[in-house]
Amino acid sequence: MMTTTARELAEPVEPIDPDITCAEVFDFLLSDGEVLNIPVVEQGRPVGLVNRLDFMLVYVRMYGREIYGRQPISALMHKSPTIVEAGASCEEINARLSELAGSSPLQGFIVVEREQYIGLGSAAVLMRVMAEINMRRAEELEQQRRRAEAASESKTQFLASMSHELRTPLNAIIGFADLMRMQLFGDIQPSRYLEYVHDIHGSGVHLLHMINELLDMAKIEAGRFDLHDAEICPLEICEEVTRMLRQSVETARVQFEMRVASDLPHIMADEQQIRRILVNLLSNAIKFTPAGGRITLSFAERADGGLELAVADTGIGIPADKLEKVLEPFEQVENSFTRTRAGTGLGLPLTKAMVEAHGGRLWIESVIDKGTRVRAVLPAERVLREAKNDAA
């Protein structure tokens, strides 16, 4: 888009000398009713500006002619007019005029090049040009939005197609590897082959998890992340996820504590997503907490009527300037500990998106070498008070 500058806005209005009398200026304004502003120039340099309205208000009032008629126009001109360089863009001029407190837009502005007067710009012309610029920008933004939506749609369709093509054979590999692990059709010999089968199964599960995360992120970006709400008992789902991750906790050799009251009210939410929120947060805590550390899962009521889920650990922590970064897709905080932990960098962004899809919010509190606490709040509208009363 071409940039319109002050040079294009400048009209070659004939300037006047600062020594010309106010009476002469008055006569000139009476003879030409279309003139709104007159630049005052001395030796090529602008020194003032005469605005028709301001000049007339002073000159025609009682004794105005007698007082100012023979005085030079410098007595009634604006001595500090707005002066802009010829190369200044319309945006720069508009911003400058907007910043000038008490300045009337009818005064316009003087355009100079190397301090020499070349013309006069009017606020009306500037506003018209700015309206055209804003209209063109709006059209360009709309085109960019449509292109982005089309690209997002194409990406979503591609990922959906690829995920189907990948998941179908991958599920078969995982299923057959699972059967072989259980040795349902006889012992596998030599024993090293059984170890290979375990590796195949583990790698397949890991790859399937990554594919699912990529597809979910594509759905979120395309606005297709739908909720399937149902009544959920927070205690039951926390206990279920805890059982699922028990082996991981034992393997990591960390201590685990769950603090969820038995009379916690039920919630209306997507059960699968709430389960994944818990799994993602706990898996992250397990992954980044060294052996001997401690992980705490809590689910409690808030004063505002909502419920707060929190996962705290005594792990490596996250630098303060990286707390926002880890909530962005494909971002991970690099250090010697995290480089040994595989991942897509989608776990926390997906978790945040799932919490926000429920109308909640998620944030992180962390101190390096002390630990991290991830807090997710579900709003009061999601809490079923009747369920708590019935349980009581």
mmCIF file of C-alpha atoms in Angstrom:
data_model
loop_
_atom_site.group_PDB
_atom_site.id
_atom_site.type_symbol
_atom_site.label_atom_id
_atom_site.label_comp_id
_atom_site.label_asym_id
_atom_site.label_seq_id
_atom_site.Cartn_x
_atom_site.Cartn_y
_atom_site.Cartn_z
ATOM 1 C CA MET A 1 0.000 0.000 0.000
ATOM 2 C CA MET A 2 1.414 3.363 -1.093
ATOM 3 C CA THR A 3 2.062 5.845 1.692
ATOM 4 C CA THR A 4 0.484 9.274 1.300
ATOM 5 C CA THR A 5 2.758 12.021 2.614
ATOM 6 C CA ALA A 6 2.319 15.657 3.579
ATOM 7 C CA ARG A 7 3.677 16.669 0.169
ATOM 8 C CA GLU A 8 0.599 15.167 -1.536
ATOM 9 C CA LEU A 9 -1.697 16.890 0.965
ATOM 10 C CA ALA A 10 -0.108 20.348 0.618
ATOM 11 C CA GLU A 11 -2.093 22.974 -1.283
ATOM 12 C CA PRO A 12 -0.054 25.871 -2.743
ATOM 13 C CA VAL A 13 -1.837 28.599 -0.769
ATOM 14 C CA GLU A 14 -0.259 32.005 -1.342
ATOM 15 C CA PRO A 15 1.406 33.093 1.928
ATOM 16 C CA ILE A 16 1.435 36.602 3.377
ATOM 17 C CA ASP A 17 4.209 38.647 4.960
ATOM 18 C CA PRO A 18 4.166 39.135 8.759
ATOM 19 C CA ASP A 19 4.258 42.930 8.249
ATOM 20 C CA ILE A 20 0.968 43.108 6.343
ATOM 21 C CA THR A 21 -1.713 44.891 8.371
ATOM 22 C CA CYS A 22 -4.685 43.195 9.971
ATOM 23 C CA ALA A 23 -6.990 45.498 7.967
ATOM 24 C CA GLU A 24 -5.510 44.192 4.706
ATOM 25 C CA VAL A 25 -5.989 40.610 5.849
ATOM 26 C CA PHE A 26 -9.593 41.413 6.807
ATOM 27 C CA ASP A 27 -10.287 42.851 3.353
ATOM 28 C CA PHE A 28 -8.723 39.785 1.712
ATOM 29 C CA LEU A 29 -10.847 37.394 3.762
ATOM 30 C CA LEU A 30 -13.989 39.346 2.875
ATOM 31 C CA SER A 31 -13.122 39.131 -0.815
ATOM 32 C CA ASP A 32 -12.614 35.343 -0.748
ATOM 33 C CA GLY A 33 -15.052 33.469 1.471
ATOM 34 C CA GLU A 34 -13.468 30.054 0.787
ATOM 35 C CA VAL A 35 -10.140 30.819 2.438
ATOM 36 C CA LEU A 36 -9.968 29.182 5.875
ATOM 37 C CA ASN A 37 -6.278 29.583 6.676
ATOM 38 C CA ILE A 38 -3.471 31.817 5.471
ATOM 39 C CA PRO A 39 0.177 30.928 6.125
ATOM 40 C CA VAL A 40 2.444 33.732 7.299
ATOM 41 C CA VAL A 41 5.926 33.362 5.833
ATOM 42 C CA GLU A 42 9.110 35.377 6.250
ATOM 43 C CA GLN A 43 12.040 34.751 3.905
ATOM 44 C CA GLY A 44 10.559 31.421 2.900
ATOM 45 C CA ARG A 45 10.112 30.166 6.441
ATOM 46 C CA PRO A 46 6.680 29.894 8.081
ATOM 47 C CA VAL A 47 6.312 32.038 11.202
ATOM 48 C CA GLY A 48 2.583 31.866 11.800
ATOM 49 C CA LEU A 49 -0.894 30.995 10.597
ATOM 50 C CA VAL A 50 -4.066 33.070 10.296
ATOM 51 C CA ASN A 51 -7.270 31.149 10.868
ATOM 52 C CA ARG A 52 -10.372 32.866 9.453
ATOM 53 C CA LEU A 53 -12.662 32.074 12.393
ATOM 54 C CA ASP A 54 -10.173 32.985 15.124
ATOM 55 C CA PHE A 55 -9.150 36.182 13.320
ATOM 56 C CA MET A 56 -12.726 37.336 12.714
ATOM 57 C CA LEU A 57 -13.819 36.691 16.304
ATOM 58 C CA VAL A 58 -11.189 39.140 17.528
ATOM 59 C CA TYR A 59 -11.183 41.662 14.694
ATOM 60 C CA VAL A 60 -14.920 42.337 14.327
ATOM 61 C CA ARG A 61 -15.746 42.600 18.009
ATOM 62 C CA MET A 62 -16.132 46.018 19.652
ATOM 63 C CA TYR A 63 -13.099 48.249 18.954
ATOM 64 C CA GLY A 64 -11.338 45.357 17.220
ATOM 65 C CA ARG A 65 -10.734 47.305 14.039
ATOM 66 C CA GLU A 66 -9.586 50.370 15.919
ATOM 67 C CA ILE A 67 -7.136 48.346 18.016
ATOM 68 C CA TYR A 68 -5.741 45.986 15.368
ATOM 69 C CA GLY A 69 -6.503 47.584 11.993
ATOM 70 C CA ARG A 70 -3.079 49.184 11.557
ATOM 71 C CA GLN A 71 -1.120 46.562 13.452
ATOM 72 C CA PRO A 72 0.821 43.882 11.560
ATOM 73 C CA ILE A 73 -0.887 40.508 11.224
ATOM 74 C CA SER A 74 1.714 39.089 13.609
ATOM 75 C CA ALA A 75 -0.448 40.562 16.388
ATOM 76 C CA LEU A 76 -3.371 38.213 15.632
ATOM 77 C CA MET A 77 -1.764 35.239 13.913
ATOM 78 C CA HIS A 78 -1.116 31.898 15.608
ATOM 79 C CA LYS A 79 2.564 32.142 16.410
ATOM 80 C CA SER A 80 3.080 28.395 16.915
ATOM 81 C CA PRO A 81 1.326 26.689 14.020
ATOM 82 C CA THR A 82 1.653 22.963 13.384
ATOM 83 C CA ILE A 83 4.538 22.482 10.953
ATOM 84 C CA VAL A 84 5.245 19.113 9.345
ATOM 85 C CA GLU A 85 7.938 17.890 7.001
ATOM 86 C CA ALA A 86 6.918 17.094 3.444
ATOM 87 C CA GLY A 87 7.934 13.461 3.867
ATOM 88 C CA ALA A 88 5.753 12.865 6.938
ATOM 89 C CA SER A 89 3.087 10.203 6.472
ATOM 90 C CA CYS A 90 -0.614 10.837 7.041
ATOM 91 C CA GLU A 91 -0.484 8.579 10.109
ATOM 92 C CA GLU A 92 2.331 10.659 11.608
ATOM 93 C CA ILE A 93 0.494 13.917 10.906
ATOM 94 C CA ASN A 94 -2.763 12.576 12.335
ATOM 95 C CA ALA A 95 -1.008 11.350 15.482
ATOM 96 C CA ARG A 96 0.716 14.692 15.940
ATOM 97 C CA LEU A 97 -2.491 16.697 15.520
ATOM 98 C CA SER A 98 -4.247 14.387 17.982
ATOM 99 C CA GLU A 99 -1.565 15.052 20.592
ATOM 100 C CA LEU A 100 -1.867 18.845 20.376
ATOM 101 C CA ALA A 101 -4.071 19.863 23.300
ATOM 102 C CA GLY A 102 -6.357 22.805 22.634
ATOM 103 C CA SER A 103 -5.519 22.963 18.942
ATOM 104 C CA SER A 104 -8.470 23.399 16.605
ATOM 105 C CA PRO A 105 -8.565 20.928 13.689
ATOM 106 C CA LEU A 106 -9.747 23.824 11.482
ATOM 107 C CA GLN A 107 -6.301 25.437 11.754
ATOM 108 C CA GLY A 108 -4.731 22.835 9.503
ATOM 109 C CA PHE A 109 -0.958 22.515 9.251
ATOM 110 C CA ILE A 110 1.929 24.026 7.319
ATOM 111 C CA VAL A 111 4.069 21.766 5.135
ATOM 112 C CA VAL A 112 7.775 22.505 4.762
ATOM 113 C CA GLU A 113 10.750 20.974 3.035
ATOM 114 C CA ARG A 114 14.114 21.789 4.521
ATOM 115 C CA GLU A 115 12.347 24.448 6.594
ATOM 116 C CA GLN A 116 11.024 26.173 3.461
ATOM 117 C CA TYR A 117 7.284 26.659 3.006
ATOM 118 C CA ILE A 118 5.755 24.557 0.203
ATOM 119 C CA GLY A 119 2.050 24.486 1.026
ATOM 120 C CA LEU A 120 -0.822 24.280 3.476
ATOM 121 C CA GLY A 121 -2.589 21.117 4.584
ATOM 122 C CA SER A 122 -6.179 21.024 5.770
ATOM 123 C CA ALA A 123 -7.692 18.798 8.437
ATOM 124 C CA ALA A 124 -10.607 17.976 6.134
ATOM 125 C CA VAL A 125 -8.329 16.569 3.436
ATOM 126 C CA LEU A 126 -6.299 14.712 6.051
ATOM 127 C CA MET A 127 -9.437 13.094 7.511
ATOM 128 C CA ARG A 128 -10.614 12.063 4.048
ATOM 129 C CA VAL A 129 -7.263 10.474 3.232
ATOM 130 C CA MET A 130 -7.144 8.763 6.646
ATOM 131 C CA ALA A 131 -10.633 7.359 6.032
ATOM 132 C CA GLU A 132 -9.452 5.961 2.690
ATOM 133 C CA ILE A 133 -6.331 4.497 4.303
ATOM 134 C CA ASN A 134 -8.362 2.871 7.078
ATOM 135 C CA MET A 135 -10.795 1.474 4.530
ATOM 136 C CA ARG A 136 -7.968 -0.034 2.484
ATOM 137 C CA ARG A 137 -6.423 -1.476 5.624
ATOM 138 C CA ALA A 138 -9.744 -2.974 6.662
ATOM 139 C CA GLU A 139 -10.063 -4.593 3.240
ATOM 140 C CA GLU A 140 -6.505 -5.941 3.444
ATOM 141 C CA LEU A 141 -7.099 -7.280 6.959
ATOM 142 C CA GLU A 142 -10.288 -8.955 5.790
ATOM 143 C CA GLN A 143 -8.418 -10.575 2.912
ATOM 144 C CA GLN A 144 -5.671 -11.708 5.278
ATOM 145 C CA ARG A 145 -8.289 -13.097 7.666
ATOM 146 C CA ARG A 146 -9.926 -15.060 4.872
ATOM 147 C CA ARG A 147 -6.570 -16.394 3.696
ATOM 148 C CA ALA A 148 -5.668 -17.367 7.267
ATOM 149 C CA GLU A 149 -9.013 -19.109 7.745
ATOM 150 C CA ALA A 150 -8.585 -20.962 4.453
ATOM 151 C CA ALA A 151 -5.056 -22.001 5.432
ATOM 152 C CA SER A 152 -6.265 -23.087 8.874
ATOM 153 C CA GLU A 153 -9.091 -25.077 7.297
ATOM 154 C CA SER A 154 -6.671 -26.755 4.897
ATOM 155 C CA LYS A 155 -4.284 -27.542 7.740
ATOM 156 C CA THR A 156 -7.094 -28.977 9.865
ATOM 157 C CA GLN A 157 -8.332 -31.163 7.014
ATOM 158 C CA PHE A 158 -4.798 -32.304 6.261
ATOM 159 C CA LEU A 159 -4.083 -33.166 9.890
ATOM 160 C CA ALA A 160 -7.426 -34.923 10.253
ATOM 161 C CA SER A 161 -6.722 -36.994 7.148
ATOM 162 C CA MET A 162 -3.140 -37.717 8.161
ATOM 163 C CA SER A 163 -4.107 -38.574 11.720
ATOM 164 C CA HIS A 164 -6.638 -41.093 10.420
ATOM 165 C CA GLU A 165 -4.108 -42.602 8.023
ATOM 166 C CA LEU A 166 -1.514 -42.792 10.794
ATOM 167 C CA ARG A 167 -3.717 -43.847 13.695
ATOM 168 C CA THR A 168 -5.362 -46.780 11.924
ATOM 169 C CA PRO A 169 -2.148 -48.773 11.332
ATOM 170 C CA LEU A 170 -0.652 -47.444 14.566
ATOM 171 C CA ASN A 171 -3.558 -48.796 16.609
ATOM 172 C CA ALA A 172 -3.055 -52.153 14.919
ATOM 173 C CA ILE A 173 0.658 -52.099 15.809
ATOM 174 C CA ILE A 174 -0.111 -51.178 19.419
ATOM 175 C CA GLY A 175 -2.825 -53.837 19.650
ATOM 176 C CA PHE A 176 -0.696 -56.647 18.247
ATOM 177 C CA ALA A 177 2.295 -55.552 20.335
ATOM 178 C CA ASP A 178 0.054 -55.694 23.409
ATOM 179 C CA LEU A 179 -1.040 -59.231 22.541
ATOM 180 C CA MET A 180 2.580 -60.256 22.082
ATOM 181 C CA ARG A 181 3.527 -58.641 25.406
ATOM 182 C CA MET A 182 0.949 -60.780 27.174
ATOM 183 C CA GLN A 183 2.309 -63.893 25.362
ATOM 184 C CA LEU A 184 -1.227 -65.204 24.849
ATOM 185 C CA PHE A 185 -0.080 -67.585 22.118
ATOM 186 C CA GLY A 186 2.974 -68.899 23.921
ATOM 187 C CA ASP A 187 6.264 -67.727 25.343
ATOM 188 C CA ILE A 188 8.437 -65.437 23.255
ATOM 189 C CA GLN A 189 11.974 -66.694 22.928
ATOM 190 C CA PRO A 190 14.612 -65.513 23.287
ATOM 191 C CA SER A 191 13.619 -63.096 26.062
ATOM 192 C CA ARG A 192 15.280 -60.159 24.302
ATOM 193 C CA TYR A 193 12.522 -60.296 21.680
ATOM 194 C CA LEU A 194 10.010 -59.665 24.449
ATOM 195 C CA GLU A 195 11.957 -56.560 25.413
ATOM 196 C CA TYR A 196 11.739 -55.405 21.801
ATOM 197 C CA VAL A 197 7.965 -55.933 21.867
ATOM 198 C CA HIS A 198 7.727 -53.752 24.983
ATOM 199 C CA ASP A 199 9.735 -51.062 23.169
ATOM 200 C CA ILE A 200 7.466 -51.295 20.115
ATOM 201 C CA HIS A 201 4.369 -50.978 22.279
ATOM 202 C CA GLY A 202 5.758 -48.042 24.286
ATOM 203 C CA SER A 203 6.930 -46.185 21.185
ATOM 204 C CA GLY A 204 3.587 -46.765 19.484
ATOM 205 C CA VAL A 205 1.659 -45.398 22.454
ATOM 206 C CA HIS A 206 3.975 -42.378 22.610
ATOM 207 C CA LEU A 207 3.573 -41.698 18.885
ATOM 208 C CA LEU A 208 -0.213 -42.039 19.119
ATOM 209 C CA HIS A 209 -0.246 -39.555 21.995
ATOM 210 C CA MET A 210 1.742 -37.041 19.924
ATOM 211 C CA ILE A 211 -0.588 -37.457 16.937
ATOM 212 C CA ASN A 212 -3.631 -36.904 19.151
ATOM 213 C CA GLU A 213 -2.084 -33.745 20.610
ATOM 214 C CA LEU A 214 -1.339 -32.345 17.155
ATOM 215 C CA LEU A 215 -4.883 -33.049 15.996
ATOM 216 C CA ASP A 216 -6.393 -31.482 19.116
ATOM 217 C CA MET A 217 -4.294 -28.353 18.680
ATOM 218 C CA ALA A 218 -5.455 -28.104 15.066
ATOM 219 C CA LYS A 219 -9.073 -28.388 16.239
ATOM 220 C CA ILE A 220 -8.545 -25.648 18.820
ATOM 221 C CA GLU A 221 -6.979 -23.299 16.271
ATOM 222 C CA ALA A 222 -9.865 -23.987 13.884
ATOM 223 C CA GLY A 223 -12.466 -23.344 16.600
ATOM 224 C CA ARG A 224 -13.753 -26.917 16.497
ATOM 225 C CA PHE A 225 -13.008 -27.915 20.053
ATOM 226 C CA ASP A 226 -16.475 -29.067 21.137
ATOM 227 C CA LEU A 227 -17.573 -29.873 24.691
ATOM 228 C CA HIS A 228 -19.689 -32.875 25.664
ATOM 229 C CA ASP A 229 -20.877 -31.874 29.114
ATOM 230 C CA ALA A 230 -21.961 -34.358 31.752
ATOM 231 C CA GLU A 231 -22.132 -34.458 35.547
ATOM 232 C CA ILE A 232 -18.729 -35.359 36.986
ATOM 233 C CA CYS A 233 -17.579 -36.201 40.492
ATOM 234 C CA PRO A 234 -14.173 -34.508 40.992
ATOM 235 C CA LEU A 235 -13.112 -37.012 43.653
ATOM 236 C CA GLU A 236 -13.854 -40.035 41.471
ATOM 237 C CA ILE A 237 -12.055 -38.703 38.419
ATOM 238 C CA CYS A 238 -9.033 -37.667 40.533
ATOM 239 C CA GLU A 239 -8.858 -41.168 42.033
ATOM 240 C CA GLU A 240 -9.148 -42.714 38.563
ATOM 241 C CA VAL A 241 -6.309 -40.621 37.126
ATOM 242 C CA THR A 242 -4.187 -41.277 40.211
ATOM 243 C CA ARG A 243 -4.559 -45.028 39.659
ATOM 244 C CA MET A 244 -3.653 -44.595 35.980
ATOM 245 C CA LEU A 245 -0.414 -42.788 36.847
ATOM 246 C CA ARG A 246 0.562 -44.865 39.882
ATOM 247 C CA GLN A 247 3.183 -46.809 37.932
ATOM 248 C CA SER A 248 4.695 -43.578 36.563
ATOM 249 C CA VAL A 249 4.898 -42.150 40.090
ATOM 250 C CA GLU A 250 6.636 -45.265 41.370
ATOM 251 C CA THR A 251 9.045 -45.347 38.433
ATOM 252 C CA ALA A 252 9.945 -41.676 38.978
ATOM 253 C CA ARG A 253 10.437 -42.379 42.718
ATOM 254 C CA VAL A 254 8.513 -39.290 43.806
ATOM 255 C CA GLN A 255 6.056 -38.863 46.665
ATOM 256 C CA PHE A 256 2.440 -38.219 45.743
ATOM 257 C CA GLU A 257 -0.389 -36.732 47.804
ATOM 258 C CA MET A 258 -4.023 -36.120 46.822
ATOM 259 C CA ARG A 259 -6.106 -33.551 48.702
ATOM 260 C CA VAL A 260 -9.690 -33.768 47.463
ATOM 261 C CA ALA A 261 -12.610 -33.554 49.905
ATOM 262 C CA SER A 262 -15.205 -36.318 49.693
ATOM 263 C CA ASP A 263 -18.064 -33.775 49.811
ATOM 264 C CA LEU A 264 -16.721 -31.637 46.969
ATOM 265 C CA PRO A 265 -19.655 -30.654 44.714
ATOM 266 C CA HIS A 266 -20.007 -32.241 41.300
ATOM 267 C CA ILE A 267 -19.309 -30.247 38.147
ATOM 268 C CA MET A 268 -20.880 -30.034 34.699
ATOM 269 C CA ALA A 269 -18.015 -30.539 32.272
ATOM 270 C CA ASP A 270 -16.558 -32.669 29.499
ATOM 271 C CA GLU A 271 -15.344 -35.759 31.349
ATOM 272 C CA GLN A 272 -12.732 -36.718 28.778
ATOM 273 C CA GLN A 273 -11.223 -33.246 28.776
ATOM 274 C CA ILE A 274 -11.195 -32.972 32.579
ATOM 275 C CA ARG A 275 -9.435 -36.331 32.682
ATOM 276 C CA ARG A 276 -6.865 -35.128 30.153
ATOM 277 C CA ILE A 277 -6.333 -31.908 32.107
ATOM 278 C CA LEU A 278 -5.487 -33.971 35.176
ATOM 279 C CA VAL A 279 -3.307 -36.410 33.233
ATOM 280 C CA ASN A 280 -1.391 -33.622 31.481
ATOM 281 C CA LEU A 281 -0.713 -31.636 34.647
ATOM 282 C CA LEU A 282 0.285 -34.662 36.709
ATOM 283 C CA SER A 283 2.399 -36.133 33.895
ATOM 284 C CA ASN A 284 4.253 -32.832 33.587
ATOM 285 C CA ALA A 285 4.857 -32.738 37.326
ATOM 286 C CA ILE A 286 6.131 -36.321 37.302
ATOM 287 C CA LYS A 287 8.325 -35.643 34.277
ATOM 288 C CA PHE A 288 10.053 -32.590 35.759
ATOM 289 C CA THR A 289 10.314 -33.586 39.420
ATOM 290 C CA PRO A 290 13.592 -35.328 40.338
ATOM 291 C CA ALA A 291 13.587 -38.537 42.370
ATOM 292 C CA GLY A 292 12.750 -37.890 46.013
ATOM 293 C CA GLY A 293 10.581 -34.883 45.147
ATOM 294 C CA ARG A 294 6.941 -34.372 46.046
ATOM 295 C CA ILE A 295 3.783 -33.847 43.972
ATOM 296 C CA THR A 296 0.460 -32.672 45.387
ATOM 297 C CA LEU A 297 -2.920 -32.770 43.658
ATOM 298 C CA SER A 298 -5.704 -30.663 45.161
ATOM 299 C CA PHE A 299 -9.275 -29.850 44.151
ATOM 300 C CA ALA A 300 -11.123 -27.363 46.354
ATOM 301 C CA GLU A 301 -13.933 -24.808 46.461
ATOM 302 C CA ARG A 302 -13.207 -21.110 46.051
ATOM 303 C CA ALA A 303 -14.776 -18.119 47.742
ATOM 304 C CA ASP A 304 -16.286 -17.037 44.402
ATOM 305 C CA GLY A 305 -18.171 -20.329 44.092
ATOM 306 C CA GLY A 306 -15.865 -21.910 41.537
ATOM 307 C CA LEU A 307 -13.580 -24.924 41.932
ATOM 308 C CA GLU A 308 -9.803 -24.768 41.783
ATOM 309 C CA LEU A 309 -7.635 -27.629 40.605
ATOM 310 C CA ALA A 310 -3.960 -27.311 41.515
ATOM 311 C CA VAL A 311 -0.940 -29.512 40.854
ATOM 312 C CA ALA A 312 2.167 -28.548 42.822
ATOM 313 C CA ASP A 313 5.611 -30.120 42.651
ATOM 314 C CA THR A 314 9.084 -29.640 44.074
ATOM 315 C CA GLY A 315 10.686 -29.915 40.656
ATOM 316 C CA ILE A 316 13.124 -27.813 38.674
ATOM 317 C CA GLY A 317 10.849 -24.790 38.336
ATOM 318 C CA ILE A 318 10.371 -22.379 35.441
ATOM 319 C CA PRO A 319 12.080 -18.969 35.051
ATOM 320 C CA ALA A 320 9.682 -16.052 35.565
ATOM 321 C CA ASP A 321 10.288 -14.754 32.029
ATOM 322 C CA LYS A 322 9.336 -18.151 30.569
ATOM 323 C CA LEU A 323 5.997 -18.659 32.334
ATOM 324 C CA GLU A 324 4.008 -17.261 29.405
ATOM 325 C CA LYS A 325 6.199 -18.988 26.840
ATOM 326 C CA VAL A 326 5.460 -22.516 28.099
ATOM 327 C CA LEU A 327 1.740 -21.881 27.545
ATOM 328 C CA GLU A 328 2.341 -21.309 23.826
ATOM 329 C CA PRO A 329 2.196 -24.256 21.381
ATOM 330 C CA PHE A 330 5.460 -26.115 20.717
ATOM 331 C CA GLU A 331 7.376 -24.073 23.302
ATOM 332 C CA GLN A 332 9.562 -25.713 25.940
ATOM 333 C CA VAL A 333 12.009 -24.315 28.460
ATOM 334 C CA GLU A 334 15.448 -25.702 27.710
ATOM 335 C CA ASN A 335 17.887 -26.847 30.364
ATOM 336 C CA SER A 336 19.996 -29.913 31.075
ATOM 337 C CA PHE A 337 17.071 -31.639 32.817
ATOM 338 C CA THR A 338 14.376 -30.993 30.202
ATOM 339 C CA ARG A 339 16.575 -32.069 27.302
ATOM 340 C CA THR A 340 16.277 -35.651 28.546
ATOM 341 C CA ARG A 341 12.463 -35.421 28.653
ATOM 342 C CA ALA A 342 10.731 -35.924 25.308
ATOM 343 C CA GLY A 343 7.611 -33.994 24.406
ATOM 344 C CA THR A 344 5.850 -31.939 21.754
ATOM 345 C CA GLY A 345 5.468 -28.794 23.820
ATOM 346 C CA LEU A 346 1.689 -29.056 23.438
ATOM 347 C CA GLY A 347 0.705 -30.441 26.850
ATOM 348 C CA LEU A 348 0.298 -27.169 28.744
ATOM 349 C CA PRO A 349 -1.144 -25.163 25.807
ATOM 350 C CA LEU A 350 -3.728 -27.910 25.244
ATOM 351 C CA THR A 351 -4.538 -28.021 28.938
ATOM 352 C CA LYS A 352 -4.969 -24.244 29.035
ATOM 353 C CA ALA A 353 -7.245 -24.393 25.981
ATOM 354 C CA MET A 354 -9.379 -27.123 27.555
ATOM 355 C CA VAL A 355 -9.743 -25.143 30.784
ATOM 356 C CA GLU A 356 -10.679 -21.996 28.857
ATOM 357 C CA ALA A 357 -13.184 -23.972 26.771
ATOM 358 C CA HIS A 358 -14.988 -24.597 30.077
ATOM 359 C CA GLY A 359 -15.009 -20.855 30.802
ATOM 360 C CA GLY A 360 -12.133 -21.175 33.259
ATOM 361 C CA ARG A 361 -8.574 -19.916 33.422
ATOM 362 C CA LEU A 362 -5.158 -21.447 33.999
ATOM 363 C CA TRP A 363 -1.925 -19.917 35.222
ATOM 364 C CA ILE A 364 1.457 -21.004 36.530
ATOM 365 C CA GLU A 365 3.397 -20.031 39.636
ATOM 366 C CA SER A 366 6.994 -21.190 39.786
ATOM 367 C CA VAL A 367 10.335 -20.647 41.503
ATOM 368 C CA ILE A 368 13.572 -22.019 40.072
ATOM 369 C CA ASP A 369 14.872 -25.055 42.009
ATOM 370 C CA LYS A 370 11.877 -24.817 44.361
ATOM 371 C CA GLY A 371 8.982 -26.077 42.305
ATOM 372 C CA THR A 372 5.932 -25.227 40.255
ATOM 373 C CA ARG A 373 2.229 -24.897 40.933
ATOM 374 C CA VAL A 374 -0.256 -24.968 38.054
ATOM 375 C CA ARG A 375 -3.690 -23.662 38.999
ATOM 376 C CA ALA A 376 -6.847 -24.150 36.943
ATOM 377 C CA VAL A 377 -10.134 -22.568 37.983
ATOM 378 C CA LEU A 378 -13.555 -23.693 36.792
ATOM 379 C CA PRO A 379 -16.253 -20.989 37.108
ATOM 380 C CA ALA A 380 -19.177 -21.180 39.537
ATOM 381 C CA GLU A 381 -21.577 -21.828 36.629
ATOM 382 C CA ARG A 382 -19.943 -25.248 36.230
ATOM 383 C CA VAL A 383 -20.517 -26.252 39.862
ATOM 384 C CA LEU A 384 -23.611 -28.321 40.755
ATOM 385 C CA ARG A 385 -24.500 -27.398 44.331
ATOM 386 C CA GLU A 386 -27.423 -29.851 44.442
ATOM 387 C CA ALA A 387 -25.073 -32.766 43.936
ATOM 388 C CA LYS A 388 -23.125 -31.793 47.058
ATOM 389 C CA ASN A 389 -26.292 -31.474 49.119
ATOM 390 C CA ASP A 390 -27.588 -34.847 47.915
ATOM 391 C CA ALA A 391 -24.270 -36.485 48.762
ATOM 392 C CA ALA A 392 -24.375 -34.964 52.250
#
